[in-house]
Coordinates of C-alpha atoms in Angstrom, one line a residue:
X1 CA -7.2 7.9 6.6
X2 CA -6.5 10.5 9.7
X3 CA -4.5 13.0 9.4
X4 CA -0.8 12.6 10.8
X5 CA 0.2 14.0 14.1
X6 CA 3.0 16.9 14.0
X7 CA 6.6 14.9 14.5
X8 CA 10.0 15.5 14.8
X9 CA 10.1 15.2 10.8
X10 CA 7.3 18.1 10.3
X11 CA 9.8 20.2 12.5
X12 CA 12.5 20.1 10.4
X13 CA 10.2 20.4 7.0
X14 CA 8.5 23.5 8.3
X15 CA 11.5 25.3 9.6
X16 CA 13.4 24.8 5.9
X17 CA 10.0 25.9 4.1
X18 CA 9.8 28.8 6.1
X19 CA 13.3 30.0 5.4
X20 CA 13.0 29.1 1.7
X21 CA 15.4 27.8 -1.1
X22 CA 19.1 28.2 -0.4
X23 CA 22.0 26.4 -1.3
X24 CA 22.2 25.6 2.7
X25 CA 18.7 23.7 2.8
X26 CA 19.9 22.1 -0.4
X27 CA 17.5 24.2 -2.3
X28 CA 14.1 22.3 -1.0
X29 CA 10.9 24.3 -1.2
X30 CA 8.3 21.9 -1.7
X31 CA 7.6 18.3 -0.5
X32 CA 8.1 15.2 -2.5
X33 CA 8.9 11.6 -0.6
X34 CA 9.0 8.3 -1.8
X35 CA 8.7 4.5 -0.7
X36 CA 11.3 2.9 -2.6
X37 CA 10.9 -1.3 -1.4
X38 CA 13.2 -4.2 -2.7
X39 CA 10.8 -6.3 -4.9
X40 CA 12.3 -9.3 -3.0
X41 CA 9.6 -10.3 -0.4
X42 CA 6.3 -9.1 0.5
X43 CA 5.5 -6.1 2.7
X44 CA 4.7 -6.3 6.3
X45 CA 3.2 -3.7 8.8
X46 CA 6.8 -2.5 9.4
X47 CA 6.8 -1.4 5.8
X48 CA 3.4 0.3 6.2
X49 CA 5.0 2.6 8.8
X50 CA 7.4 4.0 5.6
X51 CA 4.2 3.8 4.0
X52 CA 2.5 6.0 6.5
X53 CA 5.0 8.3 7.3
X54 CA 6.1 9.1 3.8
X55 CA 2.7 9.2 2.2
X56 CA 0.7 11.6 5.1
X57 CA 3.8 14.2 4.9
X58 CA 3.5 14.2 1.1
X59 CA -0.5 14.8 1.7
X60 CA 0.1 17.2 4.5
X61 CA 2.0 19.5 2.6
X62 CA 0.3 19.2 -0.7
X63 CA 3.3 17.6 -1.8
X64 CA 3.5 14.1 -4.1
X65 CA 4.7 10.7 -2.9
X66 CA 6.7 8.2 -5.6
X67 CA 6.7 4.4 -5.3
X68 CA 9.8 3.3 -6.3
X69 CA 11.1 -0.4 -6.5
X70 CA 14.9 -0.9 -5.7
X71 CA 15.4 -3.1 -8.2
X72 CA 19.4 -2.9 -8.2
X73 CA 20.1 -6.6 -7.2
X74 CA 19.0 -9.0 -10.2
X75 CA 19.4 -12.0 -7.4
X76 CA 16.6 -11.3 -5.8
X77 CA 14.3 -9.2 -7.4
X78 CA 10.9 -11.1 -8.6
X79 CA 8.0 -9.8 -10.5
X80 CA 5.4 -11.3 -8.2
X81 CA 6.4 -9.1 -5.4
X82 CA 6.3 -5.9 -7.7
X83 CA 2.7 -6.6 -8.2
X84 CA 2.1 -7.7 -4.5
X85 CA 3.6 -4.3 -3.3
X86 CA 1.5 -2.1 -6.0
X87 CA -1.1 -4.1 -4.6
X88 CA -0.9 -3.3 -0.9
X89 CA -0.2 0.2 -1.2
X90 CA -3.3 0.6 -2.9
X91 CA -5.2 -1.0 -0.6
X92 CA -3.5 0.9 2.3
X93 CA -4.8 4.2 0.2
X94 CA -1.7 5.8 -0.4
X95 CA -2.1 5.2 -4.1
X96 CA 0.9 6.1 -6.4
X97 CA -0.3 6.1 -9.7
X98 CA -0.1 9.9 -11.0
X99 CA -3.5 10.4 -11.2
X100 CA -4.5 10.2 -7.5
X101 CA -4.3 12.9 -5.6
X102 CA -0.8 13.1 -3.6
X103 CA 0.7 10.0 -6.1
X104 CA 4.2 10.7 -7.6
X105 CA 4.3 7.9 -9.8
X106 CA 5.4 4.8 -10.3
X107 CA 9.4 3.8 -10.7
X108 CA 11.9 1.5 -11.1
X109 CA 15.9 1.7 -10.1
X110 CA 16.6 -0.1 -12.6
X111 CA 15.6 2.8 -15.0
X112 CA 18.2 4.9 -13.9
X113 CA 21.4 2.3 -14.3
X114 CA 22.7 4.1 -17.4
X115 CA 22.5 6.8 -15.4
X116 CA 24.0 5.8 -12.4
X117 CA 26.8 4.3 -14.5
X118 CA 27.3 8.4 -16.1
X119 CA 27.4 9.7 -12.8
X120 CA 30.2 6.9 -11.8
X121 CA 32.2 7.6 -14.8
X122 CA 32.3 11.7 -13.7
X123 CA 33.2 10.3 -10.2
X124 CA 36.7 8.1 -11.9
X125 CA 37.0 11.8 -13.9
X126 CA 36.9 13.5 -10.7
X127 CA 39.6 11.0 -9.1
X128 CA 36.4 10.0 -6.4
X129 CA 36.3 6.0 -7.5
X130 CA 38.9 3.5 -8.7
X131 CA 38.5 0.1 -10.0
X132 CA 39.7 -2.0 -6.9
X133 CA 40.9 -5.5 -7.5
X134 CA 40.6 -6.8 -4.1
X135 CA 38.4 -9.4 -2.7
X136 CA 35.4 -9.0 -1.0
X137 CA 37.3 -10.7 2.0
X138 CA 40.5 -9.3 1.7
X139 CA 37.9 -5.3 1.6
X140 CA 36.8 -6.3 5.0
X141 CA 40.0 -7.1 6.1
X142 CA 40.7 -3.8 5.4
X143 CA 38.2 -1.7 6.5
X144 CA 39.4 -2.1 9.6
X145 CA 37.2 -1.6 13.0
X146 CA 35.5 0.8 15.0
X147 CA 38.7 1.1 17.1
X148 CA 41.4 0.2 14.2
X149 CA 41.3 2.5 10.4
X150 CA 41.5 0.9 7.6
X151 CA 44.2 0.4 5.1
X152 CA 44.4 1.6 1.5
X153 CA 43.7 -0.3 -1.4
X154 CA 47.2 -1.0 -3.5
X155 CA 44.8 0.3 -6.5
X156 CA 43.4 3.2 -4.6
X157 CA 45.9 5.6 -6.7
X158 CA 45.1 3.8 -10.4
X159 CA 44.8 6.5 -12.8
X160 CA 42.7 7.5 -14.2
X161 CA 42.2 6.8 -17.7
X162 CA 43.3 3.2 -16.0
X163 CA 40.3 3.3 -13.9
X164 CA 38.1 4.6 -17.1
X165 CA 38.6 1.5 -19.0
X166 CA 39.1 -1.3 -16.4
X167 CA 35.2 0.2 -15.6
X168 CA 34.0 0.3 -19.0
X169 CA 35.2 -3.9 -19.8
X170 CA 33.8 -4.8 -15.8
X171 CA 30.4 -2.8 -17.5
X172 CA 31.2 -5.4 -20.8
X173 CA 31.7 -8.8 -19.3
X174 CA 35.2 -8.8 -19.2
X175 CA 36.1 -9.8 -15.7
X176 CA 34.7 -12.5 -13.5
X177 CA 32.3 -11.7 -10.4
X178 CA 34.4 -10.6 -7.5
X179 CA 37.1 -10.0 -9.3
X180 CA 36.8 -6.2 -9.3
X181 CA 34.7 -3.5 -7.4
X182 CA 34.5 0.3 -8.5
X183 CA 35.2 2.0 -4.7
X184 CA 34.4 5.7 -3.8
X185 CA 37.8 7.2 -2.6
X186 CA 36.3 8.8 0.4
X187 CA 38.8 8.7 3.4
X188 CA 39.9 4.9 5.1
X189 CA 40.5 6.8 8.5
X190 CA 37.4 8.0 8.7
X191 CA 35.0 6.7 12.3
X192 CA 32.0 5.9 10.1
X193 CA 33.4 2.8 8.7
X194 CA 30.4 3.4 5.4
X195 CA 33.0 6.0 4.4
X196 CA 36.3 3.8 4.1
X197 CA 35.9 3.3 0.4
X198 CA 32.6 1.6 -0.1
X199 CA 32.2 -0.4 -2.8
X200 CA 29.4 1.6 -5.3
X201 CA 29.6 -1.6 -8.4
X202 CA 30.2 -4.7 -8.2
X203 CA 30.2 -7.8 -11.4
X204 CA 26.7 -9.5 -11.1
X205 CA 26.8 -11.7 -14.6
X206 CA 22.8 -12.5 -13.4
X207 CA 19.9 -11.4 -15.8
X208 CA 18.1 -8.8 -14.4
X209 CA 14.3 -9.0 -14.7
X210 CA 13.7 -6.2 -16.4
X211 CA 17.1 -5.0 -17.8
X212 CA 17.9 -8.9 -19.1
X213 CA 21.2 -9.4 -19.9
X214 CA 22.3 -6.1 -20.9
X215 CA 24.3 -5.0 -17.3
X216 CA 27.0 -7.4 -16.2
X217 CA 27.7 -4.4 -13.4
X218 CA 25.2 -3.4 -10.7
X219 CA 25.3 -0.3 -8.5
X220 CA 25.1 -0.8 -5.1
X221 CA 22.0 0.5 -2.8
X222 CA 24.3 3.7 -0.7
X223 CA 25.2 4.5 -4.3
X224 CA 22.0 4.1 -6.3
X225 CA 19.8 5.4 -3.9
X226 CA 20.9 9.5 -3.7
X227 CA 20.7 9.6 -7.4
X228 CA 17.7 7.6 -8.0
X229 CA 15.8 10.1 -5.2
X230 CA 17.6 13.3 -6.9
X231 CA 16.5 12.5 -10.5
X232 CA 13.0 11.9 -9.4
X233 CA 13.0 15.4 -7.4
X234 CA 12.6 13.7 -4.3
X235 CA 13.2 16.2 -1.6
X236 CA 13.1 14.1 2.2
X237 CA 14.1 10.8 1.7
X238 CA 12.6 9.7 5.1
X239 CA 13.6 6.1 6.2
X240 CA 14.6 3.5 8.7
X241 CA 17.2 4.6 11.4
X242 CA 19.2 1.9 10.4
X243 CA 20.5 4.2 7.4
X244 CA 21.7 6.6 10.2
X245 CA 25.5 6.0 9.4
X246 CA 24.6 5.4 5.7
X247 CA 23.3 9.4 5.4
X248 CA 27.2 10.8 5.2
X249 CA 28.0 8.7 2.2
X250 CA 24.4 9.7 0.8
X251 CA 25.1 13.1 1.3
X252 CA 28.3 12.7 -0.4
X253 CA 27.3 10.9 -3.4
X254 CA 24.9 14.2 -4.0
X255 CA 27.3 16.6 -3.4
X256 CA 30.2 14.9 -5.2
X257 CA 28.1 14.1 -8.8
X258 CA 26.8 18.2 -8.1
X259 CA 24.8 18.3 -10.7
X260 CA 21.0 18.0 -8.7
X261 CA 18.8 21.1 -7.9
X262 CA 16.6 20.5 -5.6
X263 CA 19.0 18.0 -3.3
X264 CA 16.9 15.4 -1.4
X265 CA 17.6 15.4 2.5
X266 CA 17.3 12.3 4.3
X267 CA 16.0 12.0 7.6
X268 CA 15.8 8.7 9.7
X269 CA 12.9 7.5 12.0
X270 CA 12.5 4.3 14.8
X271 CA 11.5 1.2 12.6
X272 CA 8.3 -0.4 13.9
X273 CA 8.7 -3.4 16.0
X274 CA 5.8 -5.2 17.8
X275 CA 5.2 -7.7 20.1
X276 CA 5.3 -11.8 19.2
X277 CA 6.0 -11.3 15.6
X278 CA 9.0 -10.8 13.4
X279 CA 10.1 -8.3 10.7
X280 CA 12.9 -9.4 9.2
X281 CA 12.7 -10.8 5.6
X282 CA 14.7 -13.5 6.2
X283 CA 12.9 -15.0 9.2
X284 CA 9.7 -14.6 7.4
X285 CA 11.2 -16.2 4.6
X286 CA 12.1 -19.1 6.6
X287 CA 8.4 -19.1 8.2
X288 CA 7.3 -19.6 4.5
X289 CA 9.3 -21.8 3.0
X290 CA 10.7 -23.9 6.4
X291 CA 6.8 -24.7 6.2
X292 CA 5.6 -23.0 9.8
X293 CA 2.8 -21.2 8.0
X294 CA 0.9 -21.7 4.5
X295 CA 2.4 -18.8 2.8
X296 CA 3.1 -15.2 3.0
X297 CA -0.6 -14.6 3.3
X298 CA -1.0 -17.0 6.2
X299 CA -3.5 -15.3 8.8
X300 CA -0.9 -14.9 11.2
X301 CA 2.2 -13.5 9.4
X302 CA 2.7 -9.5 9.8
X303 CA 2.7 -9.3 5.7
X304 CA 0.2 -6.2 4.3
X305 CA -1.0 -9.6 2.4
X306 CA -2.0 -11.6 5.8
X307 CA -3.7 -9.3 7.7
X308 CA -5.6 -8.0 4.5
X309 CA -7.1 -11.7 4.8
X310 CA -7.5 -12.1 8.6
X311 CA -9.8 -8.7 8.2
X312 CA -7.9 -5.9 9.0
X313 CA -8.5 -2.9 7.7
X314 CA -6.1 -0.3 6.5
X315 CA -7.6 2.7 8.7
X316 CA -6.7 0.3 11.9
X317 CA -3.2 -0.4 10.6
X318 CA -2.8 3.4 10.2
X319 CA -4.7 4.3 13.7
X320 CA -2.2 1.8 14.9
X321 CA 0.8 3.5 13.6
X322 CA -0.3 7.3 15.0
X323 CA -0.6 6.2 17.9
X324 CA 2.5 4.0 18.0
X325 CA 3.9 7.8 17.4
X326 CA 6.9 8.9 15.2
X327 CA 10.3 9.0 16.6
X328 CA 14.1 8.6 16.7
X329 CA 14.0 5.5 19.3
X330 CA 13.3 2.3 18.4
X331 CA 11.2 0.6 20.7
X332 CA 8.7 -2.4 20.6
X333 CA 5.0 -1.8 20.2
X334 CA 2.6 -3.9 22.3
X335 CA 0.7 -6.3 19.4
X336 CA -2.3 -5.5 21.1
X337 CA -2.7 -1.7 20.9
X338 CA -2.7 -3.2 17.1
X339 CA -5.9 -5.5 18.1
X340 CA -7.1 -3.0 20.1
X341 CA -7.5 -0.4 16.9
X342 CA -9.1 -3.3 14.7
X343 CA -11.5 -4.6 18.2
X344 CA -12.9 -0.4 18.4
X345 CA -13.4 -0.1 14.5
X346 CA -15.1 -3.1 14.1
X347 CA -17.5 -2.5 17.4
X348 CA -18.7 0.5 15.7
X349 CA -18.9 -0.9 11.9
X350 CA -19.6 -5.0 12.0
X351 CA -22.9 -6.0 11.7
X352 CA -23.7 -8.7 14.5
X353 CA -24.4 -12.6 13.8
X354 CA -24.7 -15.8 15.8
X355 CA -22.4 -18.6 15.5
X356 CA -22.5 -21.8 17.4
X357 CA -18.4 -23.0 17.2
X358 CA -19.3 -26.3 19.3
X359 CA -23.0 -27.1 19.2
X360 CA -25.1 -29.1 21.5
X361 CA -28.6 -29.8 20.1
X362 CA -31.4 -28.4 22.4
X363 CA -35.1 -29.3 22.1
X364 CA -37.8 -27.1 23.2
X365 CA -40.6 -29.9 24.0
X366 CA -43.1 -27.7 23.9
X367 CA -42.9 -25.9 21.1
X368 CA -44.8 -27.7 17.6
X369 CA -42.4 -29.3 15.3
X370 CA -43.5 -28.0 12.2
X371 CA -43.6 -23.9 13.7
X372 CA -41.2 -22.0 12.3
X373 CA -41.2 -18.3 14.2
X374 CA -38.1 -15.1 13.3
X375 CA -37.6 -12.9 16.3
X376 CA -35.7 -9.5 15.2
X377 CA -32.0 -9.1 16.2
X378 CA -30.1 -5.7 15.9
X379 CA -27.4 -5.7 13.5
X380 CA -25.4 -3.4 15.9
X381 CA -26.6 -2.5 18.8
X382 CA -24.9 0.7 19.3
X383 CA -26.0 1.7 15.7
X384 CA -30.1 2.3 15.1
X385 CA -29.3 3.2 11.8
X386 CA -28.0 -0.7 11.3
X387 CA -31.2 -2.0 11.2
X388 CA -32.4 -6.0 12.2
X389 CA -32.3 -9.2 10.5
X390 CA -35.1 -11.8 10.8
X391 CA -33.4 -15.0 12.5
X392 CA -35.8 -18.5 12.4
X393 CA -36.6 -20.1 15.6
X394 CA -37.8 -23.8 15.6
X395 CA -38.2 -26.7 17.9
X396 CA -34.9 -27.8 17.6
X397 CA -31.7 -25.3 18.0
X398 CA -28.0 -25.3 18.5
X399 CA -26.5 -23.7 21.7
X400 CA -22.8 -23.5 22.5
X401 CA -21.2 -27.0 24.4
X402 CA -20.1 -24.6 27.2
X403 CA -23.2 -22.9 27.6
X404 CA -24.9 -25.6 29.3
X405 CA -23.5 -27.1 32.1
X406 CA -24.8 -30.8 34.2
X407 CA -22.6 -29.6 37.6
X408 CA -21.9 -25.7 37.0
X409 CA -19.5 -23.4 39.3
X410 CA -20.4 -21.2 41.5
X411 CA -22.1 -17.7 39.2
X412 CA -22.7 -19.6 36.5
X413 CA -25.6 -17.9 34.8
X414 CA -26.1 -20.2 31.5
X415 CA -28.3 -23.3 31.2
X416 CA -27.9 -25.7 34.3
X417 CA -30.1 -28.2 36.0
X418 CA -33.3 -26.6 37.7
X419 CA -32.3 -23.0 36.0
X420 CA -33.4 -20.9 33.2
X421 CA -31.9 -18.4 30.5
X422 CA -32.9 -16.0 27.9
X423 CA -32.4 -17.4 24.3
X424 CA -31.0 -14.1 22.6
X425 CA -34.0 -12.3 20.8
X426 CA -36.2 -15.1 21.8
X427 CA -38.3 -17.0 24.6
X428 CA -36.8 -17.9 28.3
X429 CA -36.3 -21.7 28.4
X430 CA -36.4 -23.7 31.2
X431 CA -33.9 -27.3 31.5
X432 CA -36.1 -30.2 32.1
X433 CA -33.8 -32.9 31.0
X434 CA -30.8 -34.1 29.4
X435 CA -30.7 -37.6 26.3
X436 CA -27.6 -39.2 26.1
X437 CA -25.4 -41.3 23.9
X438 CA -24.3 -44.9 24.6
X439 CA -20.9 -43.8 25.7
X440 CA -22.3 -41.5 28.4
X441 CA -22.0 -38.4 26.5
X442 CA -24.3 -35.4 26.0
X443 CA -26.4 -36.4 23.0
X444 CA -29.4 -33.4 23.7
X445 CA -30.8 -30.6 26.3
X446 CA -34.6 -30.9 26.4
X447 CA -35.9 -27.6 27.6
X448 CA -39.3 -25.9 27.8
X449 CA -39.9 -22.6 26.6
X450 CA -42.4 -19.8 28.6
X451 CA -44.0 -19.2 25.0
X452 CA -45.5 -15.6 26.2
X453 CA -41.6 -14.1 26.7
X454 CA -41.1 -14.0 23.3
X455 CA -41.1 -10.0 23.2
X456 CA -40.3 -9.2 26.6
X457 CA -40.1 -9.7 30.5
X458 CA -42.3 -12.6 32.0
X459 CA -45.4 -12.0 33.2
X460 CA -44.7 -12.9 37.0
X461 CA -41.7 -10.8 37.3
X462 CA -39.2 -13.3 37.8
X463 CA -35.9 -12.3 36.8
X464 CA -33.8 -14.3 34.8
X465 CA -29.9 -13.2 34.7
X466 CA -28.2 -15.3 31.7
X467 CA -28.8 -14.4 28.1
X468 CA -27.3 -17.6 25.2
X469 CA -27.3 -17.2 21.5
X470 CA -28.7 -20.4 19.7
X471 CA -29.5 -21.4 15.8
X472 CA -32.2 -23.2 14.5
X473 CA -30.9 -26.6 13.7
X474 CA -33.2 -26.6 10.0
X475 CA -31.7 -23.1 9.2
X476 CA -28.2 -22.6 10.3
X477 CA -25.5 -23.4 7.6
X478 CA -22.1 -25.1 8.3
X479 CA -18.8 -23.6 7.5
X480 CA -15.5 -24.3 8.8
X481 CA -13.8 -21.7 11.7
X482 CA -9.7 -20.5 12.2
X483 CA -9.3 -19.0 15.2
X484 CA -6.0 -17.4 15.0
X485 CA -3.5 -16.0 17.8
X486 CA -0.2 -14.6 18.7
X487 CA 2.2 -17.2 16.3
X488 CA 5.4 -16.6 19.2
X489 CA 5.4 -17.8 22.7
X490 CA 7.5 -15.3 23.4
X491 CA 6.8 -11.4 23.0
X492 CA 10.7 -10.2 22.2
X493 CA 11.5 -12.6 19.2
X494 CA 15.1 -11.1 18.9
X495 CA 15.8 -11.6 22.4
X496 CA 16.2 -15.4 22.8
X497 CA 19.0 -17.4 24.7
X498 CA 22.0 -18.4 23.2
X499 CA 21.4 -21.8 21.2
X500 CA 17.8 -21.3 20.5
X501 CA 16.3 -20.7 17.0
X502 CA 13.5 -18.4 16.8
X503 CA 11.3 -21.1 15.7
X504 CA 11.6 -23.0 18.7
X505 CA 9.0 -20.4 20.4
X506 CA 6.2 -20.9 17.3
X507 CA 2.8 -20.7 19.5
X508 CA 1.7 -24.8 18.5
X509 CA -2.0 -23.3 19.6
X510 CA -1.6 -20.7 17.0
X511 CA -4.3 -21.7 14.7
X512 CA -7.0 -24.2 16.2
X513 CA -9.2 -25.3 13.5
X514 CA -12.9 -25.9 13.8
X515 CA -15.1 -28.1 11.2
X516 CA -18.9 -27.8 10.9
X517 CA -19.7 -24.5 13.1
X518 CA -23.1 -23.1 12.8
X519 CA -23.7 -20.4 11.3
X520 CA -26.5 -18.1 10.4
X521 CA -28.2 -19.1 7.3
X522 CA -27.4 -15.4 5.8
X523 CA -23.8 -15.9 6.4
X524 CA -23.8 -18.7 3.3
X525 CA -24.3 -15.7 0.8
X526 CA -21.5 -13.4 2.4
X527 CA -18.7 -11.6 0.4
X528 CA -15.3 -13.1 0.9
X529 CA -13.8 -10.4 3.0
X530 CA -17.0 -9.5 5.0
X531 CA -16.4 -8.8 8.4
X532 CA -18.2 -9.7 11.8
X533 CA -18.9 -9.5 15.3
X534 CA -19.8 -13.2 16.0
X535 CA -21.9 -12.5 19.2
X536 CA -20.5 -13.5 22.0
X537 CA -17.6 -14.8 20.5
X538 CA -15.1 -12.5 18.6
X539 CA -14.4 -10.4 15.5
X540 CA -14.3 -13.0 12.2
X541 CA -13.4 -12.3 8.6
X542 CA -14.8 -14.5 5.4
X543 CA -11.6 -15.7 4.4
X544 CA -10.6 -14.4 0.7
X545 CA -9.2 -18.1 -0.5
X546 CA -11.7 -20.8 1.3
X547 CA -14.8 -19.1 1.0
X548 CA -16.6 -21.6 3.6
X549 CA -14.2 -20.7 5.9
X550 CA -14.2 -17.7 8.6
X551 CA -10.7 -16.4 10.0
X552 CA -11.3 -14.7 13.9
X553 CA -9.4 -11.3 13.5
X554 CA -9.6 -10.5 16.8
X555 CA -11.1 -11.8 20.5
X556 CA -13.9 -9.9 22.5
X557 CA -11.9 -9.3 25.4
X558 CA -9.7 -6.0 24.8
X559 CA -6.8 -6.6 27.6
X560 CA -4.5 -3.5 26.3
X561 CA -3.6 -0.7 28.9
X562 CA -3.4 2.6 27.5

């Protein structure tokens, strides 16, 4: 994993560490970060940016990195997502376990419920929180707008004693959901709507997947999050730009509880948005549950489990994030940069193999019927150390259907009437004739081989411009191939005309399924997840769910412009 480039976040950290701990900088003198996902869905490539920034920042400063599940909403959490999130972090190389070099541990927000309650009682005793009987709709109405101040709740000035009594009864389950909230008492005239007496506890009688039925009240994220950070010793709470307006509330909670040393500092960065895809969990859930894709790990999805299944590597994903940069300005990154990063990596590392996706039979009429000959082909022409493999050659072969044309266009250098081509790594062959099916379609192409050209150029020095790939019909294995493409037809899925739904722009050709493609015999024994370049075709990965299937990771052609 390449070191993270310097950025504005590190400029802030450098300045604080150089100044030394003080009240002004919250007594911060070390670096401890965290990644706090809500376990209500699968992580996606946007999540990978947050992981990258937090993990690599901890690594740069010799600090620690925590995984904390933000499981404070009992209606959404699911153990399935808890397991998937941990698996994705470890796959990325950002293992949070304490045994790993930079791991600070795995934590659960729900384990802090007792402390969150204790600190809420402290705020009530300080006169900084009160129980409010307004309904959610009334709270929204009383909050006001950006241009009009809010109105104080009729219950804002309840006594400390009454608030303590009501809050305890809320905890004990004496009131129905939605009837009461605990609100922070801040400033109903603040220009920041987040500070207009935000709710910090709400009543929910839903059992929690880890805590069971113990709790009837649950802390809201903006209250629980800074407490959790502080209790874990987090010094830098690095999060996306959407939380920028919430930072004053984050600081208010830390300062007014007043018991934490060091005090965590929240710093925001721009989220990762990418062309031709969506990152919203709501949209991703719709894609899955409305059947537009085949599950969370459908290789067209931006989820990490989908990218892993498609054949993307952690190093390519992090290289993409590194090149996209870290800033405070939101932008949309071209998906072709991600494709460029995996293409660049696999060009250097992926073994070459031959696959014929749309086969047509070729018979070498002057080659013995029972003879099998082996030709040596390089595993990676750019890496001599990768070695070679042996490919069997026989009288009957497969070539790609579009590598032969009866009526070729200008500058067509593949097999054609009257022409010659080189069979990759083997003989030069010359067109002789065609056999047809009863419907007139081509059943077989007949060629003759120059049997003196197996190890080099023809003796007469003639030049043959075209080279095509091939496989022996007796030895080729049959597989299914999935040709994946962009999931949407428009680059900015978030900017669509009024009255349209994002699903209206799903690409109908985002998946083309090819049955009974032909591949080198060695591919029958490769492992799920193994990656290859199918020569002249693209980069492919053996599927992890359907072993006889290969998924296209990316095409050979690189159209990204720097």
